[in-house]
């Protein structure tokens, strides 16, 4: 049984867990080997090439929550960058080392680099960065690419990008481990985040659903989805949500309101429920909508006739009468919602001002909602305490 006495607080969520979503990894196309600075085709170079192909073909793993866990997925670019180093003569090492310094400078400054897509694999794109090969995980592509053609698989989209140039930001430049991680999402952030403000309402598409919430791609005025924000599980609905997947699914279209923009960390926080009235502020007239087909409200008043209490409610009302300060308890009206919210009995105390010393208590189970009037000398906090006492006694 859930008892509600106030609105839920928005929890804080780390966005790093979405930086790299899980992807199964396999070779989607042959990897284009970058030219060595040495023009000779020695048996050593051939050996390195065979080694690289072996690494690529045997490569498997998953992209996870942070860049450190992307070692398996970025092994392709590590092998490629190692190949460049190993097949270069001594004179060729200096330019490659210089390119790593350049990559680190881009990572520190946050500047955007235009890189050509060399190829792709099961986890992401391989992008040329001067003499190096950078890896862009699929979750770091702009959401407009997948939303524009949702019927296409990510590998079909990747295939169309080979040979094109993408604006990217360097997320990680690790020369020691030969890892160069890139992001198109972060490169586009400065351009589009300036049009996102707290209180703005967007139409969005659900990109992925996690235990802690759902990532929503935001549609801009040009009809494309450029940025992604998070709706925390506590902001999905005023109703209790145990599993976000029961409410939202990949590809669903939803309306969201922006609740926070963290430009320093490139994060957008969203809410779905804040576009709806808080049920704590409502009466039964707002909870139960009129039945337009019948032309009459789906509400019934007691009018002297007894309304059968919801299962478990009668005991609670009897116990409430034992509390000091509560003089009378009566089920005044009941109605039926269009959908089942929860089979369990839920109670909440409306924040609507009392009328003639009567507070409104709402009870819900399944589709049925009942409005209870409490005649009491207690204030709102006193009633909450009385309810808590009762629920401690009722099994």
Steps between C-alpha positions, in 0.01 A plus 500: 500500500637840407424818692578829335527826683703715267667515165801284421843660494704477182790270561849556365632263235845456351494533123831323459317169492349598164823613341547152361196276471530127468559387145584155371824519307594322177677590180248678279737574215867455412721751680689726262865485599665840518810549288832461677754777481738238364455429130651152522276195521728285714402171657493685833230737372309207358521329835359806674214521253412135553516559875261793470251305290514223756428747780207645313342168406529356849382819665188478719370674812259767618520873546418591858460789736837675468797536269719272711265211423522563128841332475356202311294709264780747427758225448443542128624856502774408751626235260476742210692771685758244617540385140578854397765521769655158435518528120638854506870570480667712765439817303129423486453472876522873560189592293294226667606612847417854398151390395444349845598836651252665265228256606570573868481873428158451335384295797607772745362795301176334389549628146320327214688298239369394159593137445436268208325170570744224398277207584290346776462189715242358737562767764551823309670701227872518418592860428824643363674749730809608308718185499297336780176301504232619742209295627149648527256267686155487343331658808720807438355563155252784471151361577372666182666223297304213650178701548499618139484143370378288792434202274873463430736311726798683648731304270303605193529862613873456566553364149353816347740713705821341369694763306313794651640750750353543847552770761640326807633581843790307650377327817814301577854515359709225661828472313638230729210262426445637148138596563335797337128529588280750317144636531275672249239567768735712706626683191144613423418591861615869488306565179163373622512533879466877466141440389412291807383674816334394824124495446516427127267227377621258232357211309746216540563141405606237750850391407569246772350395833710422805415396857551858618309679224467557127716691254291722274616644166372858464345613173590854394320741270677357195329167569826324597607358834828663600533460878414238760375549856413276792161448662573351841269221616355737762398743222325253271159506671320620813408136548750265655724354228679181594641429154537780244454242224140454613433862398750585224646303212769574241356710219204638699417865436457707817469862608758615753585817687858610568569516875876559493778579251857437615709655223824425681431126500291499179194355673129565463250387762138451395162419652183347360283517809550874554294561186206345687318628806627371830226270632582622850349833399189353342155393602306211353357735235845531343614143557191361327439651158153529351388218277456688173333207327226483760489875547497467877764479773617156605449605862244384750405670824387318812173699525423310811583169333793309640803462273683172543852589622799383300657179635693584815366854522219429749745387769712812447199729533390327820846544648507866397194564717705381799752779448468816708374798302319302229127535552347339190605304192274453199542371146344782303542400135665246276598473135683287249814587308561389144803292588627288786771688687564250779312205643631589847310742720651849484411795723591865475391813678402777261670835549180681413394738780249348745137601469297535820764309693495210254814367335497282189664160501516307171525120479580308182517133403487368145283743302286602795554822696308605811485842662487502882409806707672533836331725754780591739653766719849392384706685244651328198815388682287366785295291257816359342623392843162344580511306170850382581388376842210313342714335233742380766212318669328366188669188354 
